Coordinates of C-alpha atoms and ligand atoms in Angstrom, one line a residue:
X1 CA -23.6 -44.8 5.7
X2 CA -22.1 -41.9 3.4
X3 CA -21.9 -38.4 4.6
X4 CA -20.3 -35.8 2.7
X5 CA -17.5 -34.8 5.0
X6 CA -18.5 -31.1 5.1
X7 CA -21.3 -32.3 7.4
X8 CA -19.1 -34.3 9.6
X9 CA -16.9 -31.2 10.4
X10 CA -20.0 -29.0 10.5
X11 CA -21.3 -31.4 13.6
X12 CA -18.2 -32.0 15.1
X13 CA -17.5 -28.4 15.6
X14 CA -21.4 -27.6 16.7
X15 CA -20.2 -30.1 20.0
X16 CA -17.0 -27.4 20.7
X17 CA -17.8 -25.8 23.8
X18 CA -17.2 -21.7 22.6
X19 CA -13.9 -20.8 24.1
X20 CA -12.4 -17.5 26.4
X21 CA -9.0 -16.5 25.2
X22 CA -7.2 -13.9 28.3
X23 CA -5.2 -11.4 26.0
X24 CA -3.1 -9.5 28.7
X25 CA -2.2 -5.8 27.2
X26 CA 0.4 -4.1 28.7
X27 CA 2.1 -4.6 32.2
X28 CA 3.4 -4.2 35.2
X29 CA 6.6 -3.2 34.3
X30 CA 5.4 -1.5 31.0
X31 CA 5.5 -4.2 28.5
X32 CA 4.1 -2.4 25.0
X33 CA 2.9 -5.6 23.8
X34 CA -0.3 -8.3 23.6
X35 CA 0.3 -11.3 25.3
X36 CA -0.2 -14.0 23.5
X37 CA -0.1 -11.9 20.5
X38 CA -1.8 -13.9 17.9
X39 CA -4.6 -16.9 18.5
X40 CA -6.2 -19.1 16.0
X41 CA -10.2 -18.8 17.3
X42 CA -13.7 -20.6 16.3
X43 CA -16.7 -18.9 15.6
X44 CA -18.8 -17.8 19.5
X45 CA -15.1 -17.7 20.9
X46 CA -14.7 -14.5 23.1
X47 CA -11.3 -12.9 23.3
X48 CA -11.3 -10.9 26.9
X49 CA -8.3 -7.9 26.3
X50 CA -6.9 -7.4 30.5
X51 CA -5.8 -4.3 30.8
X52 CA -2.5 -3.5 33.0
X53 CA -0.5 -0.5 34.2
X54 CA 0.1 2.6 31.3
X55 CA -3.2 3.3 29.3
X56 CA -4.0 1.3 26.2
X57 CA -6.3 0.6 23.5
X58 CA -7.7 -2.5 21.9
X59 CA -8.6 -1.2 18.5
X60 CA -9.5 -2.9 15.2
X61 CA -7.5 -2.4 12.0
X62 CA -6.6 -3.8 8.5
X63 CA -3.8 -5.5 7.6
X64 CA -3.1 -2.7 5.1
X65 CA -3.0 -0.2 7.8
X66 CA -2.4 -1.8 10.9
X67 CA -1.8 1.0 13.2
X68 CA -5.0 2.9 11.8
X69 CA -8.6 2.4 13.1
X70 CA -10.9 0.1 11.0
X71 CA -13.3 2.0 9.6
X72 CA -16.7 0.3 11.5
X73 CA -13.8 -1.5 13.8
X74 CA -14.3 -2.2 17.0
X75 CA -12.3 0.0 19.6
X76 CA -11.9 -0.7 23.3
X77 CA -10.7 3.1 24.0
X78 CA -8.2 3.9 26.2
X79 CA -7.9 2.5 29.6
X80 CA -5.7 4.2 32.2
X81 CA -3.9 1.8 34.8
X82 CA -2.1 3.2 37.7
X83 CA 1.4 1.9 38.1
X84 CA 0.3 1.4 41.7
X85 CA -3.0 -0.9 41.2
X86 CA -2.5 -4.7 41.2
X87 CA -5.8 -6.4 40.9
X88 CA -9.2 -5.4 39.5
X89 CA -7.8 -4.2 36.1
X90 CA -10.2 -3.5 33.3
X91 CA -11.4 -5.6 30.1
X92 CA -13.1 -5.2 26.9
X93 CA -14.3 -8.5 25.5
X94 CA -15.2 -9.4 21.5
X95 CA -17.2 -12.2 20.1
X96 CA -15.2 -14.3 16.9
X97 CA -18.3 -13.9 14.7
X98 CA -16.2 -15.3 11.5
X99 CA -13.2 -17.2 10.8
X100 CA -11.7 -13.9 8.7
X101 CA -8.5 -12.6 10.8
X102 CA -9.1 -10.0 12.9
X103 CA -6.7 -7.1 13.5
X104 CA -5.8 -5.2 16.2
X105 CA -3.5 -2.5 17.9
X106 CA -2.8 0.1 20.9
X107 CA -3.7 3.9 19.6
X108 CA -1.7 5.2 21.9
X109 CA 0.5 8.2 21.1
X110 CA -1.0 7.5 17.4
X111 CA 1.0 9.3 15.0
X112 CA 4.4 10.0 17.0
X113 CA 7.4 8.5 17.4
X114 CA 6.3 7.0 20.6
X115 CA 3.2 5.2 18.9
X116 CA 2.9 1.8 20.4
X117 CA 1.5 0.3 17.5
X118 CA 5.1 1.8 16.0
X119 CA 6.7 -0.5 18.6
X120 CA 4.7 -3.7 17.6
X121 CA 2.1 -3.5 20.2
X122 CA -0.6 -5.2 17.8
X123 CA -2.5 -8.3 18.3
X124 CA -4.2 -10.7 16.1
X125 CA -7.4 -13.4 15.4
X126 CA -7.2 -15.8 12.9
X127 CA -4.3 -14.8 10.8
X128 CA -2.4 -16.3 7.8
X129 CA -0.2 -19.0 8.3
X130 CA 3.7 -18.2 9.0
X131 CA 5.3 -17.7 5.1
X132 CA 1.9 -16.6 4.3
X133 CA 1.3 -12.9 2.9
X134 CA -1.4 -12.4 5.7
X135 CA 1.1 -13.8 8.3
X136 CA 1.5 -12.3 12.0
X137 CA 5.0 -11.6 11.6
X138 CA 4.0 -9.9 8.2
X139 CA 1.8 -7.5 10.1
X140 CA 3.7 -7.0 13.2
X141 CA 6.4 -6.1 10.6
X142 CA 4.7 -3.4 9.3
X143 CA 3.6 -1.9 12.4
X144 CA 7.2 -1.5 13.5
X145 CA 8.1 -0.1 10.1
X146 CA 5.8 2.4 10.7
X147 CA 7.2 3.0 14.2
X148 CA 10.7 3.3 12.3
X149 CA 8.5 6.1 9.7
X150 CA 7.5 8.1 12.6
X151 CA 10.7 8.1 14.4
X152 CA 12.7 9.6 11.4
X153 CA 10.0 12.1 10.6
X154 CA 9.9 12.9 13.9
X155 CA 14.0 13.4 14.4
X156 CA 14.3 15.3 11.0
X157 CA 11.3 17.6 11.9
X158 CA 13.2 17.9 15.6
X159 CA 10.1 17.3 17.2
X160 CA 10.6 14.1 19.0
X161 CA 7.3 13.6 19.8
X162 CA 5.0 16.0 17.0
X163 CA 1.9 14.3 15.1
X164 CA 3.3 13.2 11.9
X165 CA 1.5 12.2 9.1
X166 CA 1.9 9.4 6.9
X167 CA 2.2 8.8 3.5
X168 CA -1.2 8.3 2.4
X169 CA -2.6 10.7 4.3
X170 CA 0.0 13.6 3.3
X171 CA -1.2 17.0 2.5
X172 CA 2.1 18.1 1.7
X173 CA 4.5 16.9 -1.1
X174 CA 7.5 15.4 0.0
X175 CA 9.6 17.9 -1.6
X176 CA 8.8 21.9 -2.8
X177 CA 6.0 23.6 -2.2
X178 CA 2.4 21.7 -3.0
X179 CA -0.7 20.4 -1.4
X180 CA -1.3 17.4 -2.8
X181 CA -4.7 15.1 -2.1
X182 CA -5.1 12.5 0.5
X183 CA -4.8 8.5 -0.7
X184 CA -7.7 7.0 -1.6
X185 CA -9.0 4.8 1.2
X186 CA -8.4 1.2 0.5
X187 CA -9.8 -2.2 1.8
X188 CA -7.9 -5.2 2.0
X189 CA -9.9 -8.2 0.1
X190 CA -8.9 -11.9 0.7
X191 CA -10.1 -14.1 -2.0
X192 CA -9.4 -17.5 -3.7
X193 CA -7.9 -17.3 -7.8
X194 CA -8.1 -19.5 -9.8
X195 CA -6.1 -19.5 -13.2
X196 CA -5.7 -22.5 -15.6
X197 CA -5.4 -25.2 -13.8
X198 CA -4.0 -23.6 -10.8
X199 CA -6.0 -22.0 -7.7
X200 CA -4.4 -20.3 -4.7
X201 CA -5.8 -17.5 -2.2
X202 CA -4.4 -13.8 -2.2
X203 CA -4.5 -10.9 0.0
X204 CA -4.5 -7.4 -1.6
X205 CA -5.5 -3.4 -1.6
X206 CA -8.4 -3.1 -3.6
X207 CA -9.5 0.9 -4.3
X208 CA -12.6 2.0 -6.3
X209 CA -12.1 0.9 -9.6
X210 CA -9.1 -1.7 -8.7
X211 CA -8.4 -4.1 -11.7
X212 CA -9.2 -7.7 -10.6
X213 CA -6.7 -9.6 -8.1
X214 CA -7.2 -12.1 -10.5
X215 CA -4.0 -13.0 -12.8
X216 CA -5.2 -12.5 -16.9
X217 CA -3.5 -16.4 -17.3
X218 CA -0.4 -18.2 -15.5
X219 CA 2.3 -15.5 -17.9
X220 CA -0.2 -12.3 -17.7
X221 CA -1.0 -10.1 -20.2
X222 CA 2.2 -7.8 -21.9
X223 CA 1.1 -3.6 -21.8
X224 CA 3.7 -2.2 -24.3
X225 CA 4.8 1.1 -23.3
X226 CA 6.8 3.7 -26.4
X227 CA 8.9 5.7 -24.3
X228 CA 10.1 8.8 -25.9
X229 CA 9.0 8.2 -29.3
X230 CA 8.9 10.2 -32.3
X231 CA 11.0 12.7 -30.0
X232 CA 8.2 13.5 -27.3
X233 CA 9.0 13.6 -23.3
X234 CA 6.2 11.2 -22.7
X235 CA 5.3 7.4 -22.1
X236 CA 2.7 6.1 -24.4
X237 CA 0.3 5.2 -22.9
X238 CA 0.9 7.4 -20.2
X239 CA -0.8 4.8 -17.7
X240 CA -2.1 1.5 -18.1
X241 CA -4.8 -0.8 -16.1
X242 CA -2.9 -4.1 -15.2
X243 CA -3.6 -7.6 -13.2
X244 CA -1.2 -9.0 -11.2
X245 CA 1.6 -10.8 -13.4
X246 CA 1.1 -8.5 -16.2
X247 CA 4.0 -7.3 -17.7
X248 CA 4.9 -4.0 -18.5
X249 CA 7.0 -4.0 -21.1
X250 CA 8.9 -0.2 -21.7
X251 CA 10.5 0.4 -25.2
X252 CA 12.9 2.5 -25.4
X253 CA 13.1 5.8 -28.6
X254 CA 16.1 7.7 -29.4
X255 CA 17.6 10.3 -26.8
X256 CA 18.1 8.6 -23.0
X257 CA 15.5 8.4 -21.5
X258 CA 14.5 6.0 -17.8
X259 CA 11.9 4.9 -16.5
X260 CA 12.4 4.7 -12.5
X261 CA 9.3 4.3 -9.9
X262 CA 8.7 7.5 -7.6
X263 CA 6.1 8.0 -5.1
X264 CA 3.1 9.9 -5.2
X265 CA 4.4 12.5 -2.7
X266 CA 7.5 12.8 -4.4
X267 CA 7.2 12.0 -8.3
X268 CA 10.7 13.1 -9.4
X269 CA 12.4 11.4 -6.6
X270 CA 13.3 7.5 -6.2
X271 CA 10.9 5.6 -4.5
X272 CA 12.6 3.8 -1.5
X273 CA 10.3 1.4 0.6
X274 CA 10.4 2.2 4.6
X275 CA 12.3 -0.7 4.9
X276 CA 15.1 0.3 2.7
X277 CA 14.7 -1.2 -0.6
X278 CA 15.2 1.1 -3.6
X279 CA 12.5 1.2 -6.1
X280 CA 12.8 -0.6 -9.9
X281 CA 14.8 1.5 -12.1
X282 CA 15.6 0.8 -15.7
X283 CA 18.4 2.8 -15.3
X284 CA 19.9 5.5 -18.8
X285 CA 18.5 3.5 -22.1
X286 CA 20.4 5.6 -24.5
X287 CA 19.4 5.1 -28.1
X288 CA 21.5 6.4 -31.2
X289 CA 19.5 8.6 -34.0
X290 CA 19.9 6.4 -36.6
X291 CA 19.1 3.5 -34.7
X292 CA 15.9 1.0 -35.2
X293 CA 16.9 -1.5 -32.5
X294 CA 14.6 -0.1 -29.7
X295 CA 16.3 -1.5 -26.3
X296 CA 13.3 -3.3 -23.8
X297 CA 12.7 -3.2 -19.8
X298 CA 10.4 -4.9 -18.2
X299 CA 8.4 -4.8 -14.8
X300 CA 5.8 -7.6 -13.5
X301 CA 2.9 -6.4 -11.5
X302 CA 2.5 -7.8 -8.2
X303 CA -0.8 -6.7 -7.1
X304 CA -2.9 -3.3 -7.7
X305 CA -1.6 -1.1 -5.7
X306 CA -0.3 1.8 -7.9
X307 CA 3.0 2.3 -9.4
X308 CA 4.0 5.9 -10.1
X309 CA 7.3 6.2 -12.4
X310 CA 9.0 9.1 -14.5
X311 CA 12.1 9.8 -16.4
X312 CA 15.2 11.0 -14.4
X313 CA 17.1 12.6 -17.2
X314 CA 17.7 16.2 -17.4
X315 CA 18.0 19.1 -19.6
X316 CA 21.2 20.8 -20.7
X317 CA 19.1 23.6 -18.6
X318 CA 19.0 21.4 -15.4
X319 CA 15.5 21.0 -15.7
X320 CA 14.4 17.3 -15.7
X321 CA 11.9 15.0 -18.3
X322 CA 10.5 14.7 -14.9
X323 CA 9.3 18.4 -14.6
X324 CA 8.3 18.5 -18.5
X325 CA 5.4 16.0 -17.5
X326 CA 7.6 12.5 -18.6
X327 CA 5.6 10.9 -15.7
X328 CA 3.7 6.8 -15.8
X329 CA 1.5 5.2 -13.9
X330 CA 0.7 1.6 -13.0
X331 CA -3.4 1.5 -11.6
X332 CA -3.9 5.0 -10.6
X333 CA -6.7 5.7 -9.5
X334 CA -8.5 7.6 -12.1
X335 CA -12.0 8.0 -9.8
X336 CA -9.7 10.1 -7.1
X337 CA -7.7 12.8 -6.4
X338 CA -4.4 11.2 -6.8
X339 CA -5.1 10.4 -11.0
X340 CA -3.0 10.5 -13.3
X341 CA -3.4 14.0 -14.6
X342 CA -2.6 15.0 -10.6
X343 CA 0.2 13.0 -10.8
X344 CA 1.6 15.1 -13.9
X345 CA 0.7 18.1 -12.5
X346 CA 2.3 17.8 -9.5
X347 CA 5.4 16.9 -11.0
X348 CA 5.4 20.1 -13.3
X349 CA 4.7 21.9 -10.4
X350 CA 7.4 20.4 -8.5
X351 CA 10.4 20.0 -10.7
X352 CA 9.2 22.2 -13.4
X353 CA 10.9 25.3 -15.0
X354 CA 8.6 27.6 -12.7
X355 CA 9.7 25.1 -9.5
X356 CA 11.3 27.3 -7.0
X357 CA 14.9 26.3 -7.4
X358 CA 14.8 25.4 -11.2
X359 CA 16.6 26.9 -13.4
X360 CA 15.8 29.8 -16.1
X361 CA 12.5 29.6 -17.4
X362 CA 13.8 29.9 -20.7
X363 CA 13.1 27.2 -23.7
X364 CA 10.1 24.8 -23.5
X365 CA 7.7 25.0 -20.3
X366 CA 4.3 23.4 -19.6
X367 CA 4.0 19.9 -20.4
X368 CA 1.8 19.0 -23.1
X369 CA -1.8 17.4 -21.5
X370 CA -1.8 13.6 -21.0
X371 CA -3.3 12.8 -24.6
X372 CA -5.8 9.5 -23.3
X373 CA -5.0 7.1 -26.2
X374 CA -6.4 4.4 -27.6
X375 CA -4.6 1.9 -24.4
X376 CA -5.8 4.2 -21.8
X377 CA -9.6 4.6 -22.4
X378 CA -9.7 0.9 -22.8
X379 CA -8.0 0.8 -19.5
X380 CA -10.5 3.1 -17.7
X381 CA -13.6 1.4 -19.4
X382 CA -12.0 -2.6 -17.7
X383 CA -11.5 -0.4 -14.4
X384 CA -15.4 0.3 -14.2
X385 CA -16.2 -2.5 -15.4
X386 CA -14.3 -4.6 -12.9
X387 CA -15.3 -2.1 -10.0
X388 CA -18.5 -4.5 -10.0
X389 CA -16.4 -7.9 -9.6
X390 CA -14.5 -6.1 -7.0
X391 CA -17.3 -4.8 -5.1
X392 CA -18.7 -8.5 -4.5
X393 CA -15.4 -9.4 -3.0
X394 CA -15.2 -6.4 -0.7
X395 CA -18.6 -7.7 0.6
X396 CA -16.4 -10.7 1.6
X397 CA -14.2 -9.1 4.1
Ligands
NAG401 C1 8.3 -7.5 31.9 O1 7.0 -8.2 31.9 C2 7.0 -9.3 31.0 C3 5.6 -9.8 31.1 O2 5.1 -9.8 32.4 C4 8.0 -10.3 31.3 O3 8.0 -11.4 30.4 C5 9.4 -9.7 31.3 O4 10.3 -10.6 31.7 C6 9.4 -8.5 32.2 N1 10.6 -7.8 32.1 C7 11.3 -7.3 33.1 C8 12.6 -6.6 32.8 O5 10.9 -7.4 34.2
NAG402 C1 -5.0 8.1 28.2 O1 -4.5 8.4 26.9 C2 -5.4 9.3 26.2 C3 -4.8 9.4 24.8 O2 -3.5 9.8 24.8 C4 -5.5 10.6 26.9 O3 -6.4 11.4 26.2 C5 -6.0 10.3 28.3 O4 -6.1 11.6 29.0 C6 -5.2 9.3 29.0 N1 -5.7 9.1 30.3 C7 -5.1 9.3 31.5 C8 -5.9 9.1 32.7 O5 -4.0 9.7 31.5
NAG403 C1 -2.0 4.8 44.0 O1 -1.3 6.0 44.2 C2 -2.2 7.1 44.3 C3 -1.4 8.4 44.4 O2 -0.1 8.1 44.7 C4 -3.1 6.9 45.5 O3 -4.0 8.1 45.6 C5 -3.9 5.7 45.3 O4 -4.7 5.5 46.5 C6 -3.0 4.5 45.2 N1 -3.8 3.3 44.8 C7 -3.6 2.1 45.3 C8 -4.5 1.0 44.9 O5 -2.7 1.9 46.1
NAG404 C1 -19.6 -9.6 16.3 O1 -21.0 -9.2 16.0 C2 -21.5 -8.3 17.1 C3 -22.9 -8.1 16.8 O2 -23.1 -7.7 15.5 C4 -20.7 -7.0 17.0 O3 -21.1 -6.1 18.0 C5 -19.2 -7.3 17.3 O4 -18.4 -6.2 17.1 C6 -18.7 -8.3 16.2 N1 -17.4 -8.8 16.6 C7 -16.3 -8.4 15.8 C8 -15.0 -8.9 16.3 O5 -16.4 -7.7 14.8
NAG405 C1 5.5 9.1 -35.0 O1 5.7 9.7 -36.2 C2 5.3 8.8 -37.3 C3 5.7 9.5 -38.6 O2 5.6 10.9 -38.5 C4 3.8 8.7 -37.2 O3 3.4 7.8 -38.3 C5 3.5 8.0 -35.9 O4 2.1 7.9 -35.7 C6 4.0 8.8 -34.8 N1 3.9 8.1 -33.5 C7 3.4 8.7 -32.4 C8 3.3 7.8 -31.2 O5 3.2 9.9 -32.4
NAG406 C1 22.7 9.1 -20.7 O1 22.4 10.1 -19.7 C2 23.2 9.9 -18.5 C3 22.7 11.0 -17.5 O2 22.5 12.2 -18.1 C4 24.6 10.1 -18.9 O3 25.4 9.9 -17.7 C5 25.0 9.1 -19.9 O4 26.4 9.3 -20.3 C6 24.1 9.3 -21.1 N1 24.5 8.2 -22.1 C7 24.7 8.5 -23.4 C8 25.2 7.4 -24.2 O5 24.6 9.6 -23.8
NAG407 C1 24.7 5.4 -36.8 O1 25.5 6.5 -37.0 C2 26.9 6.3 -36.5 C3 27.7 7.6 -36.5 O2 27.1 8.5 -37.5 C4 27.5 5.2 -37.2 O3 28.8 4.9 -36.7 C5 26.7 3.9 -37.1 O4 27.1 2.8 -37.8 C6 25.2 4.2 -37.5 N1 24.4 3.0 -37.2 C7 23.5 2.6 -38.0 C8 22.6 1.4 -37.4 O5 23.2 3.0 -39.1
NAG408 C1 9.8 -8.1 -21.8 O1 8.7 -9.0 -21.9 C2 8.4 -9.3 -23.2 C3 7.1 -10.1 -23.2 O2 7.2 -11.2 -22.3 C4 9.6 -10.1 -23.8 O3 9.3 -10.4 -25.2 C5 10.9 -9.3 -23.7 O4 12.0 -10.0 -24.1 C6 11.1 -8.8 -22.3 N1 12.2 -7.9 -22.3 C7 13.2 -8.0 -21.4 C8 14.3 -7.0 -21.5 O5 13.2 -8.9 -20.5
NAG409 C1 7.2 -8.1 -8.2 O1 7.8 -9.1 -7.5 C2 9.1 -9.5 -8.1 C3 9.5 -10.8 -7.3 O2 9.4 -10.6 -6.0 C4 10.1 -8.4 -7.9 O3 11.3 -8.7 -8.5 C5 9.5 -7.2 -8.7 O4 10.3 -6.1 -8.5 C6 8.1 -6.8 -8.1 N1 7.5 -5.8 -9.0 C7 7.3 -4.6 -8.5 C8 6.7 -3.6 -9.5 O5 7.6 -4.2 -7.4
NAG410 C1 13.0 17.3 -8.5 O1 13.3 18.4 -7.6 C2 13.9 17.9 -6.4 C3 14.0 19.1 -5.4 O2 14.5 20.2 -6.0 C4 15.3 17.3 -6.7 O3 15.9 16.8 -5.5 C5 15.1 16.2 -7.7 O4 16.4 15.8 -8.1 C6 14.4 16.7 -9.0 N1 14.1 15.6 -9.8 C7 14.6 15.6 -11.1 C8 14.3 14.4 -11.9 O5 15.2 16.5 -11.6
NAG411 C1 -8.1 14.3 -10.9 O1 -7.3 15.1 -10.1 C2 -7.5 16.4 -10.2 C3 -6.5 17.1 -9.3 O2 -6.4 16.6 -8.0 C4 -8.9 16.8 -9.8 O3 -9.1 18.2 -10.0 C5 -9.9 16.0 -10.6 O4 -11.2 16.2 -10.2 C6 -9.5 14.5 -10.5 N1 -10.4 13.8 -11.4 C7 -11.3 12.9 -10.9 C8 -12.1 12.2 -11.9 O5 -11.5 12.8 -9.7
NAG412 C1 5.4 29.8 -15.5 O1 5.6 31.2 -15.2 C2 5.3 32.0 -16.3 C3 5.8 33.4 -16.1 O2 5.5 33.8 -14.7 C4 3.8 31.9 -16.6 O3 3.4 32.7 -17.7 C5 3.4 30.5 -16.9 O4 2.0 30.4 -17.0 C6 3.9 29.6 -15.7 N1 3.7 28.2 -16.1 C7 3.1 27.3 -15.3 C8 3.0 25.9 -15.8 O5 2.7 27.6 -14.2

């Protein structure tokens, strides 16, 4: 008799007795880890967190942010053990109520240099293979990266053990004298893609108004970008809405100009990853008056998180393209705070000719407003309109 083998796997795994994993956190001599500290589980499974000596957490995140509570998370609170107690230690229990991984961590010290999410105390259900993007290493990774965040912050502040704040929630700019806006809060959407005749699935940040995870087609689409033309400090379009494996293609005009990623916090600055790795940087394209051979650089998108980018050249004043408002972005997030016009501000404010530090006010000034061309209001109408697709695949999560 024929059974479609859906069925099959359906009724074999209704037969599977549910299953109790022990997840010991902490202990006795002051481990800061989860032992075991990743398990495959079935749906009905309980995981049971023991609690030993110090005073932990079991607390739901994201992969995105894996040392910050979930919003709606689960959270075990904290659970003081005495060094001296042997026996009777406390548990918090979960049910596996879908085969989605499941992310967890200690909020201990959250925030400090001696955060022991920071020191890879995290724990996790269901997660993406090893070589996977999801992958347990991948997130334990990150956790201690943001251990390695706090520490430095913490040792350059000289407050070994002060609340420090992290990127995306920064009220400060990372240089000067500015408040700048909180991140936008992002969720992390798992879904399957399927281009052509290829299909694979793919984790990423989605924010309100994200473009689609989904690739345009196998090459992605090309978003020419003028830089410097016709003599203006400014990047035409100055942001564009893109897909993963879109290109951005910048063409370079006459004078010698760059285009070189920053940071939000820090938009005249080279971005640097916590790990180390410098930014993409097209370095000086100089380009003669008379010349009509207009030098290319190219960027692929690898997701939609946004890119931020400016020009690092400077004035014979010492003032920068940077500070005149020769700023790009890569999906900001036009519904938020951090847009693109806050962006630009901020770097005018920052490195501009009334920056504290810059030189003489004298000569040009305030940057001209981000004209929204033809490119960008097409890009903002596709952002709304995918906020809809996206949306459906949040409800996935
Ligand atoms: C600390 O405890 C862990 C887990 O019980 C054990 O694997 C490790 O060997 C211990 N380390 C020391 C120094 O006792
Ligand atoms: C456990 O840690 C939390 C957070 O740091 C703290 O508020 C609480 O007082 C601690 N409990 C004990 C008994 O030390
Ligand atoms: C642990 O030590 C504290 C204080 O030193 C004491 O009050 C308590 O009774 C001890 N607990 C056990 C289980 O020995
Ligand atoms: C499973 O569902 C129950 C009931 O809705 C909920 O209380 C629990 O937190 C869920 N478990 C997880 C791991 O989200
Ligand atoms: C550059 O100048 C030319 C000639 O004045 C004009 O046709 C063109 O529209 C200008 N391009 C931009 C991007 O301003
Ligand atoms: C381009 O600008 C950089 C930095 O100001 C400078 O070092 C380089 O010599 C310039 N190139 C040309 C051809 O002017
Ligand atoms: C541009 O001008 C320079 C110097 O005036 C000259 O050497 C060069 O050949 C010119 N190039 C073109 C493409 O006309
Ligand atoms: C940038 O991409 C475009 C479109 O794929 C291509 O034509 C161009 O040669 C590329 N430029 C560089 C410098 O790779
Ligand atoms: C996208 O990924 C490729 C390959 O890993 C890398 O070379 C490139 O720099 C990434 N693009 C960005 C904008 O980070
Ligand atoms: C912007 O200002 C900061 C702080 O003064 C400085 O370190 C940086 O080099 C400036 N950026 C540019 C492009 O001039
Ligand atoms: C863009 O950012 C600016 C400055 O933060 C803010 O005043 C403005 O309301 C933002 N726009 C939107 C649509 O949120
Ligand atoms: C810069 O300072 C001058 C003089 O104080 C002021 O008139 C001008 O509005 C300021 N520009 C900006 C962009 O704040």
């Amino acid at each position: 008799m024929f059974f479609p083998s859906s069925l099959l796997v359906l009724a074999a795994a209704a037969s599977v007795q549910a299953a109790i994993y022990d997840i010991t956190v902490g202990s006795s001599n002051g481990t800061l880890a989860f032992s075991p500290e990743a398990i495959a589980a079935n749906v009905g499974d309980q995981v049971v967190f023991h609690f030993q000596q110090k005073n932990h957490t079991a607390t739901q995140s994201s992969f995105a942010a894996p040392c910050s509570p979930m919003e709606g998370g689960f959270d075990s609170g904290f659970n003081f053990v005495p060094a001296n107690q042997t026996d009777n230690f406390p548990t918090y229990t979960i049910t596996v109520n879908d085969t989605k991984p499941i992310w967890v961590f200690c909020d201990q010290a959250a925030n400090t240099a001696a955060s022991h999410c920071g020191a890879g105390m995290v724990f996790a259900v269901n997660c993406g293979a090893d070589g996977s993007a999801n992958s347990f290493t991948n997130f334990k990774a990150s956790a201690l990266a943001i251990g390695q965040q706090l520490k430095a912050s913490a040792s350059a502040a000289g407050t070994p053990s002060a609340t420090v704040p992290l990127d995306a929630s920064l009220t400060t700019a990372a240089y000067g004298t500015a408040t700048i806006p909180a991140a936008p809060s992002e969720s992390v959407v798992t879904v399957t893609v399927t281009v052509e005749a290829s299909t694979w699935t793919t984790v990423y940040s989605s924010y309100p108004g994200s473009p689609a995870a989904t690739p345009a087609s196998l090459a992605g689409n090309v978003h020419v970008v003028q830089v410097g033309n016709n003599g203006t400090l400014a990047y035409d379009p100055p942001f564009v809405v893109a897909q993963p494996r879109d290109i951005v293609q910048f063409v370079f005009h006459q004078k010698n100009h760059t285009a070189t990623q920053s940071s939000f916090a820090a938009p005249c600055l080279p971005f640097m990853a916590a790990d180390g790795t410098p930014g993409a940087d097209s370095g000086f394209m100089p380009v003669a008056d008379n010349s009509t051979d207009f030098p290319s650089w190219n960027i692929t998108v690898n997701d939609t998180n946004p890119l931020w980018f400016y020009c690092k050249q400077k004035k014979p004043d010492g003032t920068s393209h940077c500070g005149a408002g020769m700023v790009f972005a890569v999906n900001p997030v036009q519904s938020s705070a951090r847009n693109f016009t806050a962006f630009q501000t901020l770097a005018a404010t920052l490195n501009g000719t009334n920056a504290t530090g810059a030189v003489s006010p004298s000569g040009s000034g305030v940057p001209a407003p981000s004209t929204t061309g033809a490119a960008a209001s097409v890009g903002v109408n596709l952002a709304l309109g995918l906020g809809a697709v996206l949306t459906v695949f949040a409800t996935m999560l």
